[in-house]
Amino acid sequence: MYKQLINFILKGGRLLDPFSGLDGQQDIHVRDGAVAAIGTDLKADGATVIDVKGLIVTPGLIDVHLHLMNGLGAFGVDPDIFGVGSGVTTVVDAGSAGHSLLTVFRNYVTKNAKTRVLNYVNLSTLGGVTGPGYSILADPRLIDEEKIEKAVETNRDIIVGIKIMATGGALGAEGLKPLARARKLGDNLKLPLLVHIGESWTKDATPVHVGDVLKYLREGDIVTHMFTVHPGGLLDPNGKLWPPVRDAKESGVLMDVGHGLHNLNFDVARKVLDQGLHPDGVSTDGHRGNRSGPVYDLPTTMAKLMALGFSLNQVVEMATVNAAKLLGRTTELGFIRVGCPADISILRLEERDWEAVDSQKGTIQARQALVPIYAIRRDTIYEALPTMRP
Ligand SMILES: [Zn+2]
């Protein structure tokens, strides 16, 4: 459900914009798709008033890791389900498309979505055509730098990086060679690498040590699944961070949650957080198989981080300004500013007890829930889809 309005005021909400430091009751006037004014007690002056009293108003939320080619493989999901249908204005596909599917992605996914849809191109030509259990990088012919470069150049506006699966299952006989190729390609294209860690799919594969993976990463690259319990994660057998993890973080490598079906484990998260390593991005790793649990949507994943000790302001910061940084899109995303296109999320913070469940069915007690109400892109207000949230 959505409605288009050329002139409206969001009235009485708590505007929480970590980019500008605003946190307080402020109205927002949107005219012709752009923010016309921000202030206390703005006069309606003919604008339609939308009452958001008691609700949280934030810059458009950004979910930096999902699988969005609806119909592709076992995972592809319609971007508007985790996007505007979940109070989120920007979603990013993590490697569904290799170079040969990139233009298909742009024409059928990005162009048809109501949500802004960006893309990490897969290093492997196969991308998400097969399941993640296949050794998609084990055959050197499935990495074609020249074709990737060409495909990226014609789709630059939607491309934010290169996705690579750093697991024994995906790399197979090639070992770390594909990582070296990804590094070089990233440097040539000036794009960050988004690297999946955690041997969650191929149980008989020899896991890749995270220290070996991090040798290939540098400032701005992203490790996703930072709280995975599977082999190849951030912790040593004693529950301590492997030393290269701390070094990588200090040198500017970014860490993303990537909840997913397998990779948010509360015990691991507590140990990682207790040692001072915090996420730079929060993401669902949303796909067709986890919408109805354990993931649900980005606001629920944010609320799980709140149950782990983060504040509302911190998780909103992760999902807005920090996510924009992670995507290299700081001039267009992650803030609400007069004169800029309206890109706004509206959430309800509920004070209630609920049981948060991780990917291994571990539970923690949560005291606050976050429920999406609207996503606003320019002149259109999208109502969140009803879903069975915990
Ligand atoms: Zn994923």
mmCIF file of C-alpha atoms and ligand atoms in Angstrom:
data_model
loop_
_atom_site.group_PDB
_atom_site.id
_atom_site.type_symbol
_atom_site.label_atom_id
_atom_site.label_comp_id
_atom_site.label_asym_id
_atom_site.label_seq_id
_atom_site.Cartn_x
_atom_site.Cartn_y
_atom_site.Cartn_z
ATOM 1 C CA MET A 1 0.000 0.000 0.000
ATOM 2 C CA TYR A 2 1.331 3.424 -0.882
ATOM 3 C CA LYS A 3 0.179 6.937 -1.566
ATOM 4 C CA GLN A 4 1.669 9.781 -3.516
ATOM 5 C CA LEU A 5 1.459 13.300 -2.114
ATOM 6 C CA ILE A 6 3.039 16.411 -3.601
ATOM 7 C CA ASN A 7 2.816 18.432 -0.399
ATOM 8 C CA PHE A 8 2.838 16.906 3.090
ATOM 9 C CA ILE A 9 4.088 17.402 6.634
ATOM 10 C CA LEU A 10 5.282 14.656 8.982
ATOM 11 C CA LYS A 11 3.973 16.065 12.229
ATOM 12 C CA GLY A 12 5.075 15.476 15.804
ATOM 13 C CA GLY A 13 7.621 12.685 15.375
ATOM 14 C CA ARG A 14 10.992 12.258 17.071
ATOM 15 C CA LEU A 15 13.513 13.057 14.372
ATOM 16 C CA LEU A 16 16.641 11.006 14.948
ATOM 17 C CA ASP A 17 19.382 11.794 12.447
ATOM 18 C CA PRO A 18 22.849 10.759 13.679
ATOM 19 C CA PHE A 19 24.459 12.496 10.674
ATOM 20 C CA SER A 20 23.299 15.948 11.767
ATOM 21 C CA GLY A 21 23.107 15.099 15.460
ATOM 22 C CA LEU A 22 19.397 15.938 15.585
ATOM 23 C CA ASP A 23 17.378 14.014 18.147
ATOM 24 C CA GLY A 24 14.112 15.597 19.192
ATOM 25 C CA GLN A 25 10.612 16.500 18.169
ATOM 26 C CA GLN A 26 10.729 18.065 14.722
ATOM 27 C CA ASP A 27 8.270 18.282 11.826
ATOM 28 C CA ILE A 28 9.373 17.656 8.267
ATOM 29 C CA HIS A 29 7.727 19.381 5.306
ATOM 30 C CA VAL A 30 8.056 17.537 1.983
ATOM 31 C CA ARG A 31 7.087 19.282 -1.249
ATOM 32 C CA ASP A 32 7.521 17.934 -4.781
ATOM 33 C CA GLY A 33 9.552 15.028 -3.441
ATOM 34 C CA ALA A 34 12.139 17.150 -1.622
ATOM 35 C CA VAL A 35 12.553 18.187 2.001
ATOM 36 C CA ALA A 36 11.267 21.786 2.102
ATOM 37 C CA ALA A 37 11.641 22.487 5.814
ATOM 38 C CA ILE A 38 12.558 20.903 9.144
ATOM 39 C CA GLY A 39 11.406 22.565 12.348
ATOM 40 C CA THR A 40 9.239 22.542 15.427
ATOM 41 C CA ASP A 41 5.568 23.229 14.853
ATOM 42 C CA LEU A 42 5.640 23.830 11.095
ATOM 43 C CA LYS A 43 2.393 25.348 9.788
ATOM 44 C CA ALA A 44 0.346 23.076 7.520
ATOM 45 C CA ASP A 45 -0.404 25.829 4.983
ATOM 46 C CA GLY A 46 -2.380 23.537 2.726
ATOM 47 C CA ALA A 47 -0.028 20.561 3.080
ATOM 48 C CA THR A 48 -1.489 17.183 4.049
ATOM 49 C CA VAL A 49 -0.635 16.483 7.662
ATOM 50 C CA ILE A 50 0.610 12.988 8.494
ATOM 51 C CA ASP A 51 0.513 12.425 12.211
ATOM 52 C CA VAL A 52 3.679 10.623 13.328
ATOM 53 C CA LYS A 53 3.406 11.546 17.005
ATOM 54 C CA GLY A 54 5.156 8.969 19.164
ATOM 55 C CA LEU A 55 7.065 7.555 16.201
ATOM 56 C CA ILE A 56 10.772 7.643 15.317
ATOM 57 C CA VAL A 57 11.673 9.461 12.090
ATOM 58 C CA THR A 58 15.097 8.642 10.634
ATOM 59 C CA PRO A 59 16.994 9.062 7.376
ATOM 60 C CA GLY A 60 16.007 6.242 5.008
ATOM 61 C CA LEU A 61 17.311 2.983 6.464
ATOM 62 C CA ILE A 62 19.897 1.078 4.406
ATOM 63 C CA ASP A 63 20.173 -2.721 4.430
ATOM 64 C CA VAL A 64 23.622 -3.477 2.988
ATOM 65 C CA HIS A 65 23.416 -7.244 2.391
ATOM 66 C CA LEU A 66 20.519 -9.182 0.825
ATOM 67 C CA HIS A 67 19.715 -11.505 -2.101
ATOM 68 C CA LEU A 68 17.325 -9.727 -4.414
ATOM 69 C CA MET A 69 16.968 -11.519 -7.762
ATOM 70 C CA ASN A 70 13.472 -12.812 -7.238
ATOM 71 C CA GLY A 71 13.268 -16.317 -8.729
ATOM 72 C CA LEU A 72 17.015 -16.885 -8.924
ATOM 73 C CA GLY A 73 18.115 -19.992 -7.078
ATOM 74 C CA ALA A 74 16.702 -20.804 -3.686
ATOM 75 C CA PHE A 75 17.147 -17.319 -2.240
ATOM 76 C CA GLY A 76 16.101 -14.512 -4.560
ATOM 77 C CA VAL A 77 13.449 -12.317 -2.989
ATOM 78 C CA ASP A 78 11.534 -9.266 -4.245
ATOM 79 C CA PRO A 79 13.545 -6.217 -3.077
ATOM 80 C CA ASP A 80 10.427 -4.349 -1.932
ATOM 81 C CA ILE A 81 9.692 -6.990 0.721
ATOM 82 C CA PHE A 82 12.851 -6.239 2.737
ATOM 83 C CA GLY A 83 12.909 -2.710 1.270
ATOM 84 C CA VAL A 84 10.007 -0.257 1.397
ATOM 85 C CA GLY A 85 7.786 -3.061 2.716
ATOM 86 C CA SER A 86 10.040 -3.156 5.799
ATOM 87 C CA GLY A 87 10.481 0.582 6.310
ATOM 88 C CA VAL A 88 13.809 0.508 4.428
ATOM 89 C CA THR A 89 14.546 2.817 1.470
ATOM 90 C CA THR A 90 17.819 1.301 0.160
ATOM 91 C CA VAL A 91 18.709 -2.369 -0.211
ATOM 92 C CA VAL A 92 21.903 -3.873 -1.574
ATOM 93 C CA ASP A 93 22.231 -7.204 -3.318
ATOM 94 C CA ALA A 94 25.291 -9.199 -2.271
ATOM 95 C CA GLY A 95 26.456 -11.146 -5.280
ATOM 96 C CA SER A 96 23.357 -12.596 -6.950
ATOM 97 C CA ALA A 97 24.726 -11.385 -10.275
ATOM 98 C CA GLY A 98 28.057 -12.173 -11.839
ATOM 99 C CA HIS A 99 29.146 -9.938 -14.711
ATOM 100 C CA SER A 100 26.876 -11.653 -17.236
ATOM 101 C CA LEU A 101 23.746 -10.975 -15.183
ATOM 102 C CA LEU A 102 24.527 -7.421 -14.193
ATOM 103 C CA THR A 103 22.525 -5.732 -16.907
ATOM 104 C CA VAL A 104 19.667 -8.171 -16.272
ATOM 105 C CA PHE A 105 19.856 -7.153 -12.624
ATOM 106 C CA ARG A 106 19.678 -3.482 -13.507
ATOM 107 C CA ASN A 107 16.807 -3.861 -15.995
ATOM 108 C CA TYR A 108 14.643 -6.283 -14.028
ATOM 109 C CA VAL A 109 15.494 -5.725 -10.385
ATOM 110 C CA THR A 110 16.692 -2.152 -9.882
ATOM 111 C CA LYS A 111 14.403 -0.583 -12.490
ATOM 112 C CA ASN A 112 11.251 -2.346 -11.332
ATOM 113 C CA ALA A 113 11.697 -1.847 -7.610
ATOM 114 C CA LYS A 114 10.100 0.875 -5.511
ATOM 115 C CA THR A 115 13.129 0.592 -3.203
ATOM 116 C CA ARG A 116 16.551 1.890 -4.291
ATOM 117 C CA VAL A 117 18.479 -1.271 -5.224
ATOM 118 C CA LEU A 118 22.291 -1.274 -5.371
ATOM 119 C CA ASN A 119 24.592 -4.158 -6.151
ATOM 120 C CA TYR A 120 27.788 -5.989 -5.199
ATOM 121 C CA VAL A 121 28.813 -7.840 -8.344
ATOM 122 C CA ASN A 122 29.957 -11.400 -7.728
ATOM 123 C CA LEU A 123 33.574 -12.230 -8.551
ATOM 124 C CA SER A 124 32.283 -15.523 -9.952
ATOM 125 C CA THR A 125 30.478 -15.538 -13.275
ATOM 126 C CA LEU A 126 27.998 -17.954 -11.684
ATOM 127 C CA GLY A 127 27.094 -15.625 -8.808
ATOM 128 C CA GLY A 128 23.912 -16.842 -7.185
ATOM 129 C CA VAL A 129 22.901 -19.080 -10.078
ATOM 130 C CA THR A 130 23.907 -22.065 -7.963
ATOM 131 C CA GLY A 131 23.628 -22.470 -4.213
ATOM 132 C CA PRO A 132 26.456 -21.260 -1.973
ATOM 133 C CA GLY A 133 27.577 -24.844 -1.407
ATOM 134 C CA TYR A 134 29.023 -25.067 -4.933
ATOM 135 C CA SER A 135 32.708 -24.390 -5.397
ATOM 136 C CA ILE A 136 31.936 -21.417 -7.619
ATOM 137 C CA LEU A 137 35.471 -20.018 -7.501
ATOM 138 C CA ALA A 138 37.329 -23.299 -7.845
ATOM 139 C CA ASP A 139 37.431 -23.075 -11.644
ATOM 140 C CA PRO A 140 39.654 -20.160 -12.780
ATOM 141 C CA ARG A 141 37.516 -19.775 -15.911
ATOM 142 C CA LEU A 142 34.662 -18.569 -13.741
ATOM 143 C CA ILE A 143 36.557 -15.371 -12.931
ATOM 144 C CA ASP A 144 36.845 -13.035 -15.893
ATOM 145 C CA GLU A 145 38.309 -9.687 -14.867
ATOM 146 C CA GLU A 146 37.956 -8.105 -18.286
ATOM 147 C CA LYS A 147 34.256 -8.873 -18.499
ATOM 148 C CA ILE A 148 33.652 -7.804 -14.901
ATOM 149 C CA GLU A 149 35.379 -4.485 -15.576
ATOM 150 C CA LYS A 150 33.288 -3.881 -18.665
ATOM 151 C CA ALA A 151 30.035 -4.803 -16.900
ATOM 152 C CA VAL A 152 30.907 -2.590 -13.931
ATOM 153 C CA GLU A 153 31.712 0.382 -16.149
ATOM 154 C CA THR A 154 28.296 0.220 -17.824
ATOM 155 C CA ASN A 155 26.513 -0.175 -14.474
ATOM 156 C CA ARG A 156 28.611 2.062 -12.209
ATOM 157 C CA ASP A 157 25.606 3.918 -10.845
ATOM 158 C CA ILE A 158 24.302 0.802 -9.082
ATOM 159 C CA ILE A 159 27.599 -0.941 -8.250
ATOM 160 C CA VAL A 160 29.077 -0.520 -4.772
ATOM 161 C CA GLY A 161 31.658 -3.315 -4.674
ATOM 162 C CA ILE A 162 32.717 -6.855 -5.461
ATOM 163 C CA LYS A 163 31.349 -9.852 -3.562
ATOM 164 C CA ILE A 164 33.535 -12.818 -2.831
ATOM 165 C CA MET A 165 32.831 -15.973 -0.806
ATOM 166 C CA ALA A 166 35.966 -16.637 1.252
ATOM 167 C CA THR A 167 35.042 -20.180 2.262
ATOM 168 C CA GLY A 168 36.726 -23.481 1.558
ATOM 169 C CA GLY A 169 33.500 -24.616 -0.061
ATOM 170 C CA ALA A 170 33.425 -21.779 -2.583
ATOM 171 C CA LEU A 171 37.180 -21.512 -3.237
ATOM 172 C CA GLY A 172 37.757 -25.257 -3.545
ATOM 173 C CA ALA A 173 40.993 -26.291 -5.212
ATOM 174 C CA GLU A 174 41.979 -22.701 -5.989
ATOM 175 C CA GLY A 175 42.591 -21.867 -2.343
ATOM 176 C CA LEU A 176 43.330 -18.198 -1.809
ATOM 177 C CA LYS A 177 44.088 -17.387 -5.459
ATOM 178 C CA PRO A 178 40.618 -15.902 -6.147
ATOM 179 C CA LEU A 179 41.139 -13.536 -3.201
ATOM 180 C CA ALA A 180 44.310 -12.231 -4.812
ATOM 181 C CA ARG A 181 42.423 -11.735 -8.063
ATOM 182 C CA ALA A 182 39.591 -9.939 -6.255
ATOM 183 C CA ARG A 183 42.111 -7.652 -4.553
ATOM 184 C CA LYS A 184 43.638 -6.643 -7.874
ATOM 185 C CA LEU A 185 40.259 -6.150 -9.495
ATOM 186 C CA GLY A 186 39.048 -4.021 -6.585
ATOM 187 C CA ASP A 187 42.122 -1.836 -6.894
ATOM 188 C CA ASN A 188 41.690 -1.441 -10.652
ATOM 189 C CA LEU A 189 38.018 -0.564 -10.366
ATOM 190 C CA LYS A 190 38.441 1.417 -7.125
ATOM 191 C CA LEU A 191 35.722 -0.675 -5.511
ATOM 192 C CA PRO A 192 35.701 -2.291 -2.072
ATOM 193 C CA LEU A 193 35.447 -6.043 -1.563
ATOM 194 C CA LEU A 194 32.527 -7.517 0.375
ATOM 195 C CA VAL A 195 33.835 -10.762 1.799
ATOM 196 C CA HIS A 196 31.679 -13.571 3.206
ATOM 197 C CA ILE A 197 33.341 -15.445 6.074
ATOM 198 C CA GLY A 198 32.042 -18.559 7.834
ATOM 199 C CA GLU A 199 31.870 -22.113 6.514
ATOM 200 C CA SER A 200 28.127 -22.329 6.909
ATOM 201 C CA TRP A 201 27.265 -24.372 3.835
ATOM 202 C CA THR A 202 29.868 -26.970 2.963
ATOM 203 C CA LYS A 203 30.498 -28.968 6.091
ATOM 204 C CA ASP A 204 33.206 -31.209 4.612
ATOM 205 C CA ALA A 205 35.264 -28.355 3.150
ATOM 206 C CA THR A 206 38.518 -27.243 4.777
ATOM 207 C CA PRO A 207 37.693 -23.852 6.280
ATOM 208 C CA VAL A 208 39.659 -20.771 5.341
ATOM 209 C CA HIS A 209 41.335 -19.005 8.264
ATOM 210 C CA VAL A 210 40.076 -15.461 8.715
ATOM 211 C CA GLY A 211 43.689 -14.304 9.170
ATOM 212 C CA ASP A 212 44.473 -15.525 5.645
ATOM 213 C CA VAL A 213 41.433 -13.729 4.254
ATOM 214 C CA LEU A 214 42.286 -10.452 5.988
ATOM 215 C CA LYS A 215 45.742 -10.368 4.362
ATOM 216 C CA TYR A 216 43.947 -9.413 1.153
ATOM 217 C CA LEU A 217 41.740 -6.710 2.639
ATOM 218 C CA ARG A 218 42.377 -3.051 3.291
ATOM 219 C CA GLU A 219 40.643 0.140 4.347
ATOM 220 C CA GLY A 220 37.041 0.272 3.147
ATOM 221 C CA ASP A 221 36.704 -3.452 2.422
ATOM 222 C CA ILE A 222 33.929 -5.214 4.297
ATOM 223 C CA VAL A 223 33.804 -8.498 6.177
ATOM 224 C CA THR A 224 30.250 -9.797 6.425
ATOM 225 C CA HIS A 225 28.947 -12.333 8.979
ATOM 226 C CA MET A 226 31.098 -10.963 11.807
ATOM 227 C CA PHE A 227 29.067 -12.928 14.389
ATOM 228 C CA THR A 228 29.157 -16.304 12.631
ATOM 229 C CA VAL A 229 29.626 -19.387 14.800
ATOM 230 C CA HIS A 230 30.866 -21.421 11.844
ATOM 231 C CA PRO A 231 34.539 -22.251 11.140
ATOM 232 C CA GLY A 232 36.397 -19.302 9.628
ATOM 233 C CA GLY A 233 34.886 -16.739 12.015
ATOM 234 C CA LEU A 234 36.519 -13.965 14.047
ATOM 235 C CA LEU A 235 37.136 -15.966 17.248
ATOM 236 C CA ASP A 236 39.841 -18.485 18.127
ATOM 237 C CA PRO A 237 38.922 -21.712 19.969
ATOM 238 C CA ASN A 238 39.238 -19.850 23.302
ATOM 239 C CA GLY A 239 36.730 -17.228 22.258
ATOM 240 C CA LYS A 240 39.361 -14.529 21.722
ATOM 241 C CA LEU A 241 39.568 -12.432 18.575
ATOM 242 C CA TRP A 242 42.242 -13.733 16.238
ATOM 243 C CA PRO A 243 45.002 -11.061 16.366
ATOM 244 C CA PRO A 244 44.759 -10.163 12.639
ATOM 245 C CA VAL A 245 41.095 -9.227 13.196
ATOM 246 C CA ARG A 246 42.024 -6.386 15.518
ATOM 247 C CA ASP A 247 44.788 -5.257 13.137
ATOM 248 C CA ALA A 248 42.370 -5.277 10.199
ATOM 249 C CA LYS A 249 39.798 -3.260 12.086
ATOM 250 C CA GLU A 250 42.457 -0.732 13.048
ATOM 251 C CA SER A 251 43.561 -0.404 9.445
ATOM 252 C CA GLY A 252 40.001 0.452 8.379
ATOM 253 C CA VAL A 253 38.472 -2.880 7.322
ATOM 254 C CA LEU A 254 34.743 -2.657 8.060
ATOM 255 C CA MET A 255 32.585 -5.257 9.808
ATOM 256 C CA ASP A 256 28.988 -6.083 8.859
ATOM 257 C CA VAL A 257 26.477 -8.205 10.746
ATOM 258 C CA GLY A 258 24.896 -10.187 7.849
ATOM 259 C CA HIS A 259 22.339 -11.969 10.091
ATOM 260 C CA GLY A 260 20.966 -14.555 7.645
ATOM 261 C CA LEU A 261 19.843 -18.072 8.220
ATOM 262 C CA HIS A 262 23.204 -19.115 9.684
ATOM 263 C CA ASN A 263 25.392 -16.256 10.768
ATOM 264 C CA LEU A 264 24.083 -14.319 13.743
ATOM 265 C CA ASN A 265 25.030 -16.153 16.917
ATOM 266 C CA PHE A 266 24.386 -14.313 20.184
ATOM 267 C CA ASP A 267 27.180 -16.094 22.114
ATOM 268 C CA VAL A 268 29.717 -15.179 19.449
ATOM 269 C CA ALA A 269 28.316 -11.647 19.269
ATOM 270 C CA ARG A 270 28.703 -11.137 23.017
ATOM 271 C CA LYS A 271 32.309 -12.358 22.950
ATOM 272 C CA VAL A 272 33.190 -10.187 19.963
ATOM 273 C CA LEU A 273 31.483 -7.121 21.441
ATOM 274 C CA ASP A 274 33.032 -7.667 24.888
ATOM 275 C CA GLN A 275 36.435 -7.433 23.212
ATOM 276 C CA GLY A 276 35.520 -4.041 21.820
ATOM 277 C CA LEU A 277 34.892 -4.908 18.177
ATOM 278 C CA HIS A 278 31.682 -3.214 17.020
ATOM 279 C CA PRO A 279 29.766 -3.515 13.750
ATOM 280 C CA ASP A 280 30.117 -0.799 11.114
ATOM 281 C CA GLY A 281 27.014 -1.966 9.296
ATOM 282 C CA VAL A 282 23.877 -3.854 10.278
ATOM 283 C CA SER A 283 22.273 -6.029 7.615
ATOM 284 C CA THR A 284 19.736 -8.812 7.339
ATOM 285 C CA ASP A 285 21.341 -11.006 4.640
ATOM 286 C CA GLY A 286 17.653 -11.226 3.798
ATOM 287 C CA HIS A 287 16.347 -13.766 1.300
ATOM 288 C CA ARG A 288 13.334 -15.905 0.587
ATOM 289 C CA GLY A 289 14.302 -18.451 3.238
ATOM 290 C CA ASN A 290 14.581 -16.185 6.288
ATOM 291 C CA ARG A 291 11.854 -13.543 5.971
ATOM 292 C CA SER A 292 9.501 -15.450 8.250
ATOM 293 C CA GLY A 293 12.267 -16.079 10.783
ATOM 294 C CA PRO A 294 14.813 -15.862 12.133
ATOM 295 C CA VAL A 295 15.495 -12.588 10.281
ATOM 296 C CA TYR A 296 12.104 -10.925 9.500
ATOM 297 C CA ASP A 297 13.406 -7.477 8.550
ATOM 298 C CA LEU A 298 16.095 -4.851 9.205
ATOM 299 C CA PRO A 299 14.294 -3.130 12.127
ATOM 300 C CA THR A 300 14.062 -6.517 13.909
ATOM 301 C CA THR A 301 17.776 -7.139 13.286
ATOM 302 C CA MET A 302 18.488 -3.652 14.684
ATOM 303 C CA ALA A 303 16.370 -4.490 17.755
ATOM 304 C CA LYS A 304 18.438 -7.659 18.271
ATOM 305 C CA LEU A 305 21.569 -5.482 18.423
ATOM 306 C CA MET A 306 19.764 -3.313 20.968
ATOM 307 C CA ALA A 307 19.128 -6.450 23.024
ATOM 308 C CA LEU A 308 22.908 -7.033 22.842
ATOM 309 C CA GLY A 309 23.507 -3.630 24.408
ATOM 310 C CA PHE A 310 23.457 -0.996 21.665
ATOM 311 C CA SER A 311 21.250 2.085 21.965
ATOM 312 C CA LEU A 312 18.559 3.109 19.495
ATOM 313 C CA ASN A 313 20.784 5.992 18.363
ATOM 314 C CA GLN A 314 23.675 3.603 17.720
ATOM 315 C CA VAL A 315 21.678 1.146 15.610
ATOM 316 C CA VAL A 316 20.090 3.985 13.630
ATOM 317 C CA GLU A 317 23.572 5.378 13.043
ATOM 318 C CA MET A 318 24.706 1.963 11.741
ATOM 319 C CA ALA A 319 21.742 1.685 9.371
ATOM 320 C CA THR A 320 21.969 5.248 8.024
ATOM 321 C CA VAL A 321 25.140 7.345 7.999
ATOM 322 C CA ASN A 322 27.512 4.415 8.638
ATOM 323 C CA ALA A 323 25.852 2.284 5.967
ATOM 324 C CA ALA A 324 26.172 5.193 3.516
ATOM 325 C CA LYS A 325 29.894 5.354 4.303
ATOM 326 C CA LEU A 326 30.257 1.615 3.851
ATOM 327 C CA LEU A 327 28.632 1.944 0.410
ATOM 328 C CA GLY A 328 30.677 5.011 -0.542
ATOM 329 C CA ARG A 329 27.432 6.974 -1.015
ATOM 330 C CA THR A 330 27.757 9.660 1.651
ATOM 331 C CA THR A 331 26.698 12.533 -0.595
ATOM 332 C CA GLU A 332 23.298 11.028 -1.407
ATOM 333 C CA LEU A 333 22.330 8.665 1.444
ATOM 334 C CA GLY A 334 22.178 8.591 5.221
ATOM 335 C CA PHE A 335 20.814 12.044 6.151
ATOM 336 C CA ILE A 336 17.734 14.268 6.032
ATOM 337 C CA ARG A 337 18.516 17.743 4.721
ATOM 338 C CA VAL A 338 16.461 20.656 3.396
ATOM 339 C CA GLY A 339 16.642 20.769 -0.401
ATOM 340 C CA CYS A 340 17.489 17.082 -0.813
ATOM 341 C CA PRO A 341 15.121 14.355 -2.050
ATOM 342 C CA ALA A 342 12.946 12.976 0.738
ATOM 343 C CA ASP A 343 14.371 9.636 1.847
ATOM 344 C CA ILE A 344 12.912 8.841 5.247
ATOM 345 C CA SER A 345 12.024 5.863 7.454
ATOM 346 C CA ILE A 346 9.394 5.878 10.170
ATOM 347 C CA LEU A 347 9.501 3.326 12.971
ATOM 348 C CA ARG A 348 7.714 2.583 16.191
ATOM 349 C CA LEU A 349 9.845 1.872 19.260
ATOM 350 C CA GLU A 350 7.886 -0.471 21.501
ATOM 351 C CA GLU A 351 8.793 -0.959 25.151
ATOM 352 C CA ARG A 352 7.954 -4.630 25.632
ATOM 353 C CA ASP A 353 9.630 -7.910 26.481
ATOM 354 C CA TRP A 354 10.204 -10.359 23.675
ATOM 355 C CA GLU A 355 12.529 -13.243 23.004
ATOM 356 C CA ALA A 356 15.107 -12.544 20.308
ATOM 357 C CA VAL A 357 16.192 -15.678 18.427
ATOM 358 C CA ASP A 358 19.524 -16.064 16.612
ATOM 359 C CA SER A 359 20.443 -18.269 13.641
ATOM 360 C CA GLN A 360 21.147 -21.264 15.881
ATOM 361 C CA LYS A 361 17.888 -20.809 17.838
ATOM 362 C CA GLY A 362 19.778 -19.268 20.764
ATOM 363 C CA THR A 363 17.693 -16.692 22.611
ATOM 364 C CA ILE A 364 18.155 -13.514 24.572
ATOM 365 C CA GLN A 365 15.589 -11.377 26.311
ATOM 366 C CA ALA A 366 14.885 -8.115 24.512
ATOM 367 C CA ARG A 367 13.177 -5.147 26.166
ATOM 368 C CA GLN A 368 12.517 -3.000 23.109
ATOM 369 C CA ALA A 369 11.136 -3.808 19.670
ATOM 370 C CA LEU A 370 11.425 -1.766 16.478
ATOM 371 C CA VAL A 371 8.508 -1.953 14.081
ATOM 372 C CA PRO A 372 8.595 -0.362 10.608
ATOM 373 C CA ILE A 373 5.650 1.905 9.811
ATOM 374 C CA TYR A 374 6.515 3.848 6.606
ATOM 375 C CA ALA A 375 9.290 4.246 4.083
ATOM 376 C CA ILE A 376 9.220 7.535 2.164
ATOM 377 C CA ARG A 377 10.966 8.062 -1.154
ATOM 378 C CA ARG A 378 10.424 11.494 -2.652
ATOM 379 C CA ASP A 379 6.645 12.025 -2.977
ATOM 380 C CA THR A 380 5.614 8.448 -2.155
ATOM 381 C CA ILE A 381 4.776 7.028 1.250
ATOM 382 C CA TYR A 382 4.940 3.230 1.498
ATOM 383 C CA GLU A 383 3.214 1.411 4.316
ATOM 384 C CA ALA A 384 5.202 -1.456 5.833
ATOM 385 C CA LEU A 385 3.898 -4.922 4.964
ATOM 386 C CA PRO A 386 2.216 -6.864 7.698
ATOM 387 C CA THR A 387 4.458 -9.683 8.854
ATOM 388 C CA MET A 388 4.628 -12.027 11.819
ATOM 389 C CA ARG A 389 7.384 -10.334 13.812
ATOM 390 C CA PRO A 390 8.388 -11.719 17.192
HETATM 391 ZN ZN ZN B 1 24.331 -13.325 1.928
#
